[in-house]
Coordinates of C-alpha atoms and ligand atoms in Angstrom, one line a residue:
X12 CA -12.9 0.0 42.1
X13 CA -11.2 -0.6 38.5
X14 CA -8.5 -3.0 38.8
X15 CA -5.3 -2.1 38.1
X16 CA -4.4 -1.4 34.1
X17 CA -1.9 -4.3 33.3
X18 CA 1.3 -2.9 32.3
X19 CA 1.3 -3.5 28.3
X20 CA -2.0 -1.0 28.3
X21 CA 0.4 2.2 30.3
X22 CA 2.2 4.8 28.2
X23 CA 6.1 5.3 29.0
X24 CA 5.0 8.2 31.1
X25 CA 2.8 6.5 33.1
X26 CA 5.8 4.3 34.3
X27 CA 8.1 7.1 34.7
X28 CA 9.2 7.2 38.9
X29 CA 11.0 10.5 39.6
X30 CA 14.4 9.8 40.2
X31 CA 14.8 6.5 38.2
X32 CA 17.0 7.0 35.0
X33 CA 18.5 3.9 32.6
X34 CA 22.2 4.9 32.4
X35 CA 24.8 5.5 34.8
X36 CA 28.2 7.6 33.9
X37 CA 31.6 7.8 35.7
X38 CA 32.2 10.8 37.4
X39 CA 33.1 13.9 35.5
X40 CA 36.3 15.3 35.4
X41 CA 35.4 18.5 34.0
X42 CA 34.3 21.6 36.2
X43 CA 30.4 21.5 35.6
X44 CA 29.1 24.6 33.6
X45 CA 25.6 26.4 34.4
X46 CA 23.5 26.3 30.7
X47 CA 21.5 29.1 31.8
X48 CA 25.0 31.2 31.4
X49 CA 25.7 29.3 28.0
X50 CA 22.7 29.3 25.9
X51 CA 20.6 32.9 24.9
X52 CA 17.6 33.2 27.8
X53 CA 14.8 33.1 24.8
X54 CA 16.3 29.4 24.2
X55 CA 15.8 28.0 27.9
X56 CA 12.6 26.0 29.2
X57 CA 10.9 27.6 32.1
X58 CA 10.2 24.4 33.5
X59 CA 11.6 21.1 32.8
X60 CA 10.9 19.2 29.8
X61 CA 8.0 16.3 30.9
X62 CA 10.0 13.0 29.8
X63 CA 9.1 9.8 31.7
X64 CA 12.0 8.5 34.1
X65 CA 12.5 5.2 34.2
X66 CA 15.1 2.1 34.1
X67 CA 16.6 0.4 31.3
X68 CA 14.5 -2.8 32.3
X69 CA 11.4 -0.7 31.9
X70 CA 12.6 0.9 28.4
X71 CA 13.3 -2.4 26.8
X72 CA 10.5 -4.5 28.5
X73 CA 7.8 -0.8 27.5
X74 CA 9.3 -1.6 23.8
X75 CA 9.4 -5.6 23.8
X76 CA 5.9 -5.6 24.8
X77 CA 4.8 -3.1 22.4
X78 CA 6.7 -4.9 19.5
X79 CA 4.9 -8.0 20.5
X80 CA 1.2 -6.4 20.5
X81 CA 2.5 -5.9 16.8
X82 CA -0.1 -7.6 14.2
X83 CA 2.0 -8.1 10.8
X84 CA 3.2 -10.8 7.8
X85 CA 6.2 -11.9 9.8
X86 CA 4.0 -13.4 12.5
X87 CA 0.3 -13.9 11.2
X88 CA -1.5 -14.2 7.9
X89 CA -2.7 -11.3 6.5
X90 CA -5.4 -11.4 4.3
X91 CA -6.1 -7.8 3.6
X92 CA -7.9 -7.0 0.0
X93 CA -6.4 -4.8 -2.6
X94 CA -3.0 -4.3 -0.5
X95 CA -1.4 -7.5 -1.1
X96 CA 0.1 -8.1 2.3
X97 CA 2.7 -11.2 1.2
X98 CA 5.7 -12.2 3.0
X99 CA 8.7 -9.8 2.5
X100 CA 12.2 -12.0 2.4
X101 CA 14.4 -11.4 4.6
X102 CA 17.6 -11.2 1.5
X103 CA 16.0 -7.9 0.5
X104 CA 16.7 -6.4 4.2
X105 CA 20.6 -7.5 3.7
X106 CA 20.9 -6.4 0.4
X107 CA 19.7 -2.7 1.4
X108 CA 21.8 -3.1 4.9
X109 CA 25.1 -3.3 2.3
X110 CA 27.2 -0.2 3.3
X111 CA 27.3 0.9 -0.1
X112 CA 23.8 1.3 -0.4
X113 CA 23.0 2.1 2.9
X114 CA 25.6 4.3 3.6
X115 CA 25.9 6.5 0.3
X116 CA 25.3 9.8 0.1
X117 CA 22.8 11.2 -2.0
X118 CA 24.9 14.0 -3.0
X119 CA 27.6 12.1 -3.7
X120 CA 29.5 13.0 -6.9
X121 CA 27.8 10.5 -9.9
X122 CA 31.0 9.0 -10.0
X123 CA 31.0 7.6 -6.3
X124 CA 27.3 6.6 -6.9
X125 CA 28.0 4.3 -9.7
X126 CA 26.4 1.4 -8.4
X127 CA 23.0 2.6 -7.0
X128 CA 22.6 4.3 -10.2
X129 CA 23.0 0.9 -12.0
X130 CA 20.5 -1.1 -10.0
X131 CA 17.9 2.0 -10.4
X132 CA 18.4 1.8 -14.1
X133 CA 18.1 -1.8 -14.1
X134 CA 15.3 -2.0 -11.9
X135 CA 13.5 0.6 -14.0
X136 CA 14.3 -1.3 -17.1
X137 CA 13.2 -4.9 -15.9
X138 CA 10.0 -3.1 -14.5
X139 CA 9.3 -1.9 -17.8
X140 CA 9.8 -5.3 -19.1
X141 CA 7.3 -6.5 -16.6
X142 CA 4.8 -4.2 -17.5
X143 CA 5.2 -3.6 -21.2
X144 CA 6.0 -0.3 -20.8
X145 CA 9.0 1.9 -22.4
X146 CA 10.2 3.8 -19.6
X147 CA 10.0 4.1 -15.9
X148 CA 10.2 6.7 -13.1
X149 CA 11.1 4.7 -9.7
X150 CA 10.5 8.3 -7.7
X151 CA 7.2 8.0 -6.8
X152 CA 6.7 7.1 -3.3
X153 CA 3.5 5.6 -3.1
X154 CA 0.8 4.2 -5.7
X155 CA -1.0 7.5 -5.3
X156 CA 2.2 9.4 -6.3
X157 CA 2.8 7.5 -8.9
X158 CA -1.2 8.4 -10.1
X159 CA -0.6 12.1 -9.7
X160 CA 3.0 11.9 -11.8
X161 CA 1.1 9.6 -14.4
X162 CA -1.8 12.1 -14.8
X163 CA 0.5 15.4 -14.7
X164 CA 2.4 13.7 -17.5
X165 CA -0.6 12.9 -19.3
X166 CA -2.0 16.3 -18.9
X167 CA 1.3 17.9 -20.1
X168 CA 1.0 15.5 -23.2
X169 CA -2.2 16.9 -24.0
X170 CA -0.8 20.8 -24.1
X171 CA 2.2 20.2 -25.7
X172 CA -0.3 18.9 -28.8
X173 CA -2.1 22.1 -27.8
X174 CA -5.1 20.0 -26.6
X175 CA -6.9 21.3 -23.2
X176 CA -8.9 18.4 -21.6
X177 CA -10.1 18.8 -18.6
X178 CA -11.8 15.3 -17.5
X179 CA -11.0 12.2 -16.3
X180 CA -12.7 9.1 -16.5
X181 CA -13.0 7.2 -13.1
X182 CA -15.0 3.8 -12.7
X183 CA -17.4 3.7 -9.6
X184 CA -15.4 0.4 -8.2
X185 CA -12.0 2.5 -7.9
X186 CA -9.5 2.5 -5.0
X187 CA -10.2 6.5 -3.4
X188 CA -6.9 7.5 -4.5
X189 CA -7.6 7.3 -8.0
X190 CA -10.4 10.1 -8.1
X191 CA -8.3 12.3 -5.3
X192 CA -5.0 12.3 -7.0
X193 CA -6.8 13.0 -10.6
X194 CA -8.4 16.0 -8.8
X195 CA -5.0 16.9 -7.5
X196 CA -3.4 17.4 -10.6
X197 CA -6.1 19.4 -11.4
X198 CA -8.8 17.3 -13.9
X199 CA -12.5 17.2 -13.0
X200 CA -13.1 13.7 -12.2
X201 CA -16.3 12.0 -13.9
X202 CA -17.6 8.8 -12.1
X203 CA -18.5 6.2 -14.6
X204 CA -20.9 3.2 -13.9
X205 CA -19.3 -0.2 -13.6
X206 CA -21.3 -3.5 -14.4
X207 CA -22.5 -5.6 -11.2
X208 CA -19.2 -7.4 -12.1
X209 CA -17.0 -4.6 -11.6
X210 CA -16.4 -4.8 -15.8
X211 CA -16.6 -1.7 -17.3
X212 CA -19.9 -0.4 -18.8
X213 CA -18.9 0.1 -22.2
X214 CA -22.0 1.8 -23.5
X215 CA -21.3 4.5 -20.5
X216 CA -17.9 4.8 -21.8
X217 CA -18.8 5.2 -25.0
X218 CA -21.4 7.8 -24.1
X219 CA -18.5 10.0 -21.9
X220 CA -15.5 9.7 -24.3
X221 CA -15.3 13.0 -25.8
X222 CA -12.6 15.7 -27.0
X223 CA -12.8 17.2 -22.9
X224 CA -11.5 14.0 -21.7
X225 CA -7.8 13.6 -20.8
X226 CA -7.2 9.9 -19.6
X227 CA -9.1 6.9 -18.7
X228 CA -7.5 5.3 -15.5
X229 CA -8.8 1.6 -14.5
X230 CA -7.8 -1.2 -12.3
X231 CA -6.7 -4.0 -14.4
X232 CA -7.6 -7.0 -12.7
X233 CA -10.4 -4.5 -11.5
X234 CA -11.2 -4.3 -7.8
X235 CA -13.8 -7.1 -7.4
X236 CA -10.6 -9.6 -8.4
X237 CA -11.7 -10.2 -11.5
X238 CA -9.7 -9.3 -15.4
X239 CA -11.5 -7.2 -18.2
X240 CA -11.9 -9.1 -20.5
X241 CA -12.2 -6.4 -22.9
X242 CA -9.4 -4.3 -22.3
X243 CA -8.3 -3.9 -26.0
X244 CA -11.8 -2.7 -26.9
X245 CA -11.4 -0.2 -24.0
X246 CA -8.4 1.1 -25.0
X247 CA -9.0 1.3 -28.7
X248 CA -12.3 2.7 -28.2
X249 CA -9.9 5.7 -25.7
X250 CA -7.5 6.1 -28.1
X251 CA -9.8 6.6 -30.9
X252 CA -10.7 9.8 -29.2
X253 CA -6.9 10.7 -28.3
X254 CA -7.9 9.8 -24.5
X255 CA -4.5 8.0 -22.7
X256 CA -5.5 5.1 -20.6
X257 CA -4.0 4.5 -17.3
X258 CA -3.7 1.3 -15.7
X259 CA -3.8 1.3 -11.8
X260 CA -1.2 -1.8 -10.9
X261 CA -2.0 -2.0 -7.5
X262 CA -3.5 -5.4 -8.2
X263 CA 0.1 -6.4 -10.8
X264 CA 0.1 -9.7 -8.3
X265 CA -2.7 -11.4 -10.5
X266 CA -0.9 -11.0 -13.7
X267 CA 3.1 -11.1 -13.0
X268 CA 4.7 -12.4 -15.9
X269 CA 1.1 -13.9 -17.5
X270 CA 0.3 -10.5 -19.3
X271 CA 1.4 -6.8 -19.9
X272 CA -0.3 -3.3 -19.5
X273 CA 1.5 -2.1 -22.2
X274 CA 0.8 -5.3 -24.5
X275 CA -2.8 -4.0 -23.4
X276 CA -2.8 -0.7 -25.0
X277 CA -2.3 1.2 -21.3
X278 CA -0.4 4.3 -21.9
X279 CA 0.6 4.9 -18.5
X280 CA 0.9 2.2 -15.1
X281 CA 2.1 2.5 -12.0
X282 CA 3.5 -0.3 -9.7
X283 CA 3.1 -0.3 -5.5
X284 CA 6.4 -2.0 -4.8
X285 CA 4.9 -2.6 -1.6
X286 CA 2.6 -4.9 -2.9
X287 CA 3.7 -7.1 -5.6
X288 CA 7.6 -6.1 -4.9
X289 CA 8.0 -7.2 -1.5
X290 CA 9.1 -3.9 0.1
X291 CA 7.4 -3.6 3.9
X292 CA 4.0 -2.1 3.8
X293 CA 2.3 0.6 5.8
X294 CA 4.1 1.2 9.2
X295 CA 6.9 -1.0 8.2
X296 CA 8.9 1.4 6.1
X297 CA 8.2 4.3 3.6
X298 CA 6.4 2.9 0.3
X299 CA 7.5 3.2 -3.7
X300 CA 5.3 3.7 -6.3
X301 CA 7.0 3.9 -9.8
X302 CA 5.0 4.9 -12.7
X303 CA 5.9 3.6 -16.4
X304 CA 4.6 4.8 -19.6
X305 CA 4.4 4.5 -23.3
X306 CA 7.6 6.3 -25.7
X307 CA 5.2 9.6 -26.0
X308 CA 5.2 10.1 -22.9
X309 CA 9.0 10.1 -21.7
X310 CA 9.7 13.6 -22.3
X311 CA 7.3 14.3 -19.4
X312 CA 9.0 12.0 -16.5
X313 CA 10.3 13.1 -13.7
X314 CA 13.5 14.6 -13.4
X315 CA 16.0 13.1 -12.7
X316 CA 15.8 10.2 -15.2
X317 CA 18.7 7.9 -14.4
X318 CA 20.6 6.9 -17.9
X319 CA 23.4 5.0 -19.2
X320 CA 25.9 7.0 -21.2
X321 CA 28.7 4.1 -22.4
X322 CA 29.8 2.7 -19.9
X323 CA 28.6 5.1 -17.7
X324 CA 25.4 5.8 -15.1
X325 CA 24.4 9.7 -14.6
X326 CA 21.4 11.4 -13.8
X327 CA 19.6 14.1 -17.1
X328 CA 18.2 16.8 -15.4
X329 CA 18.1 18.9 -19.1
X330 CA 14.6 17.7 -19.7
X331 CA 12.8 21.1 -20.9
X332 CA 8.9 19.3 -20.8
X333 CA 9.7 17.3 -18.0
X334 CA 6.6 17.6 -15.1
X335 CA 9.3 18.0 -12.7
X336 CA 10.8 16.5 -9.2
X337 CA 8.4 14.8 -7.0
X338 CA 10.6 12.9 -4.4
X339 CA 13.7 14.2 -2.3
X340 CA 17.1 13.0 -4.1
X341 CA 16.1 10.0 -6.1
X342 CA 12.9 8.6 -4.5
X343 CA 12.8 6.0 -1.8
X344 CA 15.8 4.5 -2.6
X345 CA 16.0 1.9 0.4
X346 CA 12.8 0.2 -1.5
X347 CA 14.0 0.5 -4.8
X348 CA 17.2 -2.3 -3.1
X349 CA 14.7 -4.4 -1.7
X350 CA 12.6 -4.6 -5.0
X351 CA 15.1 -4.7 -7.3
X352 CA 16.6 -8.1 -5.2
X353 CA 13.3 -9.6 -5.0
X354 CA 12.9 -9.5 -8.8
X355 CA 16.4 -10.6 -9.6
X356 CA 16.2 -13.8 -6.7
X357 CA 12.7 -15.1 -8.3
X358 CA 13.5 -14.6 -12.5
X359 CA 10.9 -14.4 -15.0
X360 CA 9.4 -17.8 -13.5
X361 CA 9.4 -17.3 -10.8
X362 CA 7.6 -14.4 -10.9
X363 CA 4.9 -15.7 -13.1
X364 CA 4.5 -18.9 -10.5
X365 CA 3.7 -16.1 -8.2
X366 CA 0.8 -14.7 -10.0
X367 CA -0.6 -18.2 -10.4
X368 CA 0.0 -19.2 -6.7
X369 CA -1.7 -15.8 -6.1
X370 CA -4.7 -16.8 -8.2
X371 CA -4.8 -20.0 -7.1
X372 CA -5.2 -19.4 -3.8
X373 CA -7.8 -16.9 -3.7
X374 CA -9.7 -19.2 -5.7
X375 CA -9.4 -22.0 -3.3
X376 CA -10.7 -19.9 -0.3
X377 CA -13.7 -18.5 -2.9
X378 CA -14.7 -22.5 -3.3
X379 CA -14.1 -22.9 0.3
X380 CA -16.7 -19.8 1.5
X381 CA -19.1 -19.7 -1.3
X382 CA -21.3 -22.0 0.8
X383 CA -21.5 -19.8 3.8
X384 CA -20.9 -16.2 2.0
X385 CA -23.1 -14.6 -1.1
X386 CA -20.0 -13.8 -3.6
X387 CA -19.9 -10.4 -5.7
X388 CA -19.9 -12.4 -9.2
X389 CA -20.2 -15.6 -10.8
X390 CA -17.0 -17.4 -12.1
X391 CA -13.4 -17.5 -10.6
X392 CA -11.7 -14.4 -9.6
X393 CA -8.1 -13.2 -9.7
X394 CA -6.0 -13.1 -7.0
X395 CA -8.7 -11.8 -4.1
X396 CA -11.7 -12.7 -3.9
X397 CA -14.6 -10.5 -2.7
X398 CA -17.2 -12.1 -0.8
X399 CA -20.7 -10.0 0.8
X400 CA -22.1 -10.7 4.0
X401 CA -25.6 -9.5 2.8
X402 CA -26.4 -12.8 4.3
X403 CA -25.3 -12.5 7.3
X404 CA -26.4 -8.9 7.9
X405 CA -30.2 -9.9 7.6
X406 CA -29.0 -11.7 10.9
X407 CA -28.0 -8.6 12.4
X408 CA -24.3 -9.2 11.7
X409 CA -22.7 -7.2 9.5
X410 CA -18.8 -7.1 7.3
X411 CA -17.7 -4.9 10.5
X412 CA -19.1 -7.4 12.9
X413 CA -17.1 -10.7 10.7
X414 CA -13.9 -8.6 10.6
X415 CA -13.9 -7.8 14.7
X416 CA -14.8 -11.3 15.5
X417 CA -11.8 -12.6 12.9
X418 CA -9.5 -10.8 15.0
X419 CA -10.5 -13.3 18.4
X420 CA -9.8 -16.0 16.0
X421 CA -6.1 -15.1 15.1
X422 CA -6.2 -13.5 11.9
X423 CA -6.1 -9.7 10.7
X424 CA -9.4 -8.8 8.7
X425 CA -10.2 -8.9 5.1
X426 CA -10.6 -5.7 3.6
X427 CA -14.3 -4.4 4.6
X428 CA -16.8 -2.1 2.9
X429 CA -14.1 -1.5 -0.1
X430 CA -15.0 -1.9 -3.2
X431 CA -18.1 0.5 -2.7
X432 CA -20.3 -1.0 -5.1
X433 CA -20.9 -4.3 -3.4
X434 CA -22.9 -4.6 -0.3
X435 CA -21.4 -5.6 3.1
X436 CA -17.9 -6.5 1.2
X437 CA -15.3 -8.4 2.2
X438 CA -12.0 -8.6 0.2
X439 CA -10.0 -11.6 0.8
X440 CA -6.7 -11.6 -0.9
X441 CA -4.3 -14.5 0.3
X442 CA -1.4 -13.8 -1.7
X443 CA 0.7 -16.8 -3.0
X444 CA 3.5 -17.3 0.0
X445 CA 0.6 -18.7 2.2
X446 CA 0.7 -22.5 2.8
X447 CA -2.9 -24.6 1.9
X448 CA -3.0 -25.0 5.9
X449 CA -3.0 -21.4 6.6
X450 CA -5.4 -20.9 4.2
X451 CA -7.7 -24.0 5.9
X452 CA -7.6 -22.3 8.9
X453 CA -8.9 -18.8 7.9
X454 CA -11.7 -21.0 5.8
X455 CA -12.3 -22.8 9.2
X456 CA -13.0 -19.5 11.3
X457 CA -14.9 -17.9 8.3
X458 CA -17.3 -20.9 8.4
X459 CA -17.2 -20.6 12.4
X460 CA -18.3 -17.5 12.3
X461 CA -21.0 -18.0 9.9
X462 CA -22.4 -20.6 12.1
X463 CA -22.1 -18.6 14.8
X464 CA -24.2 -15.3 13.1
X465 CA -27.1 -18.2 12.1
X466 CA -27.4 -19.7 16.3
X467 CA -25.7 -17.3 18.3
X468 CA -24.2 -14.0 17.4
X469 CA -23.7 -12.4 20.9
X470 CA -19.7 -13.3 21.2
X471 CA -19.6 -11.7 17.5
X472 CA -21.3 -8.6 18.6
X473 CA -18.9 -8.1 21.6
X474 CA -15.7 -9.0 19.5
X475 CA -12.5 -8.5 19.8
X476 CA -12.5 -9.9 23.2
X477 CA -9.0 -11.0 23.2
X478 CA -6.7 -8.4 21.7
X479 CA -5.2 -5.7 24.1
X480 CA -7.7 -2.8 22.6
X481 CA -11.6 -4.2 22.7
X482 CA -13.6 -2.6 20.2
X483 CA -13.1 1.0 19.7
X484 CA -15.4 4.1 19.4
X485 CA -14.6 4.3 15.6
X486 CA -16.4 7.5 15.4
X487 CA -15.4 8.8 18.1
X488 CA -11.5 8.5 17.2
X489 CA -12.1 9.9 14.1
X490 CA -13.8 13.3 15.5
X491 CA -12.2 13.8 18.6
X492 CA -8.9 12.0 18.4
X493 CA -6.4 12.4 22.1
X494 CA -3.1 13.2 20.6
X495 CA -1.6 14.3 23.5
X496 CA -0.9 12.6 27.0
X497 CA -1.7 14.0 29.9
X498 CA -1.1 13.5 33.4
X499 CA -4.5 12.4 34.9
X500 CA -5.4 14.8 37.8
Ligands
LIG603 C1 -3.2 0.4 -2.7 C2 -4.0 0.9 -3.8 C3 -3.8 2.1 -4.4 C4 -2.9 3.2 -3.7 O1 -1.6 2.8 -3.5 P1 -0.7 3.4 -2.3 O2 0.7 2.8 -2.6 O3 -1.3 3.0 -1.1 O4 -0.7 4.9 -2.5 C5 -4.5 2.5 -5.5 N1 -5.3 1.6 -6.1 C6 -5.6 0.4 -5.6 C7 -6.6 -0.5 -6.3 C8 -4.9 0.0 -4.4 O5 -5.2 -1.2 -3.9

């Protein structure tokens, strides 16, 4: 006998009672007409559609229940490496709720659109003062977009100079979409060897950096948490042999208003608003990933580029090297509201505070686990920290293990296995709207579970024993995923 599923673990469908429905209309008052007679025979069903039947207290209860099985920043901390998962404020939602924003039309005439056009170009332009850049695309919709306009614009730079280069230069440590959108646009991608650090290997750099190679793209703080220290010798030893550089930003939280890619020598740099910017991440809305660049590169942005004639805001489409459109209309605008309030409610010091809150925290939960946890690298780190559980996995408990049994304990993993060059990793990255207690109490479970792997790791092995999904087939999923319901027999 299995006992009954409780209800929060049945599909809609598996509610559905023939018969029940969730509205109720007054009579009509029109003669009923037959659709079979109305709509083209090739157009009707032969049997009815299969929707689930059920009340309006089962709908809303169904969707309450789901909403609350929901694990994100506006009801747990979040400490998930590389994708800075800090609180969004709640001003940017009203700001993009205004009716002018919300409702305008993205084909209406430039003159009706005055006022979106504005905030994109001054978004763009503070952006580009953030960064150090010249100018900046906001059409990108993601950080990988924003790669793949970045490299196409690089690799157009290179032909109008009549220069064919065909490689890019990728570090070992790097985030997966750097090597796939560089293949995307079409470069062969050519790994290069980082130091145990994450720092770049310069004599490996040295040896690859040759008139074949197009661009050097890195992630400045790199992806152990930690800053390059030699970032002008890396970029003057690129340039010396005409290669652009190109700064990932997906880590920007670390170095908000402290330092500039462009004050670094970067060429190119693209920003995740959906990391340092404060727009919802993942499932919570569509992401934006604008991409700035050095003067020698603007004839190759995107078109549309939003400019200010006079008094006026307008949209240049006659851009005869640009790389072309990427995004629908004018990129994800929604984000572009919610970003461009964030940056104007926290000012210059604000946003630098954030950076050092950032850094600051991660550091304290470093001091607070190096006890229990090996750590990637000597020294402080950034704004994440990435800790190995090389440790514990002599115990038989590995990153996987730590991240399921985190989940009992109230919080949503670290990053695990990411980046690939250290062993058994987990990336912690706090962010800086976390309070010191918050932060206590994920140091407090990390150190229970430590103790736990060294005296008794049996409740770790069967983890997650409290959340509505125990743990999954992973496998499985992956190779024979059930995308379909269907009615069991
Ligand atoms: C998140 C991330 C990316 C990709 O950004 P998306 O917006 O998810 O496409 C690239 N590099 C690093 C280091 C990242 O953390």
């Amino acid at each position: 006998m299995h006992a009954a599923r409780p209800a929060y673990d049945k599909l809609v469908f598996e509610l559905s009672s023939p018969g029940r429905f969730a509205y109720s209309l007054p009579e009509s008052d029109v003669p009923d007409s037959d659709p079979t007679t109305l709509l083209p025979k090739e157009h009707l069903r032969a049997s009815p559609a299969e929707l689930p039947e059920v009340s309006e207290v089962d709908v809303i209860r169904h969707y309450s229940r789901l909403s609350q099985m929901n694990y994100g920043v506006d009801t747990h901390f979040y400490p998930l490496g590389s994708c800075t998962m800090k609180y969004n404020p709640k001003i940017n939602e009203d700001m993009a709720r205004l009716q002018g924003f919300a409702r305008l039309h993205p084909l209406a005439p430039e003159a009706a659109s005055q006022g979106a056009f504005q905030l994109m170009h001054e978004l763009a332009r503070d952006l580009a003062e953030i960064s150090g850049m010249d100018e900046v695309s906001l059409q990108p919709a993601a950080g990988a977009q924003g790669e793949l306009a970045g490299v196409l614009m690089i690799r157009a730079y290179h032909l109008a100079r009549g220069e064919r280069r065909h490689k890019v230069l990728i570090p070992d440590s790097a985030h997966g979409t750097n090597p796939a959108s560089t293949a995307l646009a079409g470069f062969s991608v050519v790994e290069l060897k980082s130091e145990a650090n994450g720092d770049v290997d310069l004599v490996d750099l040295e040896r690859h950096l040759d008139e074949d190679v197009a661009a050097f793209m890195i992630t400045q703080p790199n992806t152990l948490g930690l800053f390059e220290s030699r970032i002008h010798q890396i970029t003057e030893m690129c340039h010396a042999k005409g290669v652009q550089v190109y700064m990932d930003g997906a880590n920007f939280n670390a170095i908000l208003g402290i330092t500039r890619p462009g004050d670094l020598g970067f060429d190119v740099c693209h920003f995740n608003l959906h990391k340092t910017f404060t727009t919802p991440h993942g499932g919570g809305g569509p992401g934006s990933g604008p991409v700035g660049i050095k003067a020698h590169l603007a004839p190759f942005l995107p078109t549309p580029v939003v400019v200010k004639r006079d008094d006026t805001y307008g949209l240049d489409w006659s851009r005869p090297q640009s790389i072309g459109k990427l995004q629908a209309f004018w990129g994800n605008f929604g984000m572009l509201v919610r970003a461009y309030t964030y940056i104007r409610t926290m000012g210059p010091d604000g946003l630098r505070s954030v950076a050092e809150n950032a850094v600051l925290n991660a550091n304290y939960i470093l001091k607070r686990l190096e006890g229990d946890y090996d750590r990637s690298a000597p020294g402080p780190c950034m704004h994440e920290c990435v800790l190995s559980a090389r440790r514990q996995k002599k115990l038989g408990v590995t990153a996987m293990d730590i991240a399921k049994r985190l989940l009992d304990l109230g919080f949503y993993a670290p990053s695990t296995y990411f980046p690939l060059i250290v062993e058994e990793a987990l990336m912690i990255e706090p962010t800086e709207t976390e309070s010191k207690e918050t932060l206590d109490q994920f140091c407090d479970a990390m150190i229970q579970i430590a103790r736990e792997a060294e005296t008794d790791a049996t409740v770790i092995h069967q983890a997650p024993l409290t959340t509505p999904v125990r743990r999954l087939d992973q496998t499985l999923a992956a190779r024979q995923p059930v995308l379909r319901w269907r009615q069991s027999p």
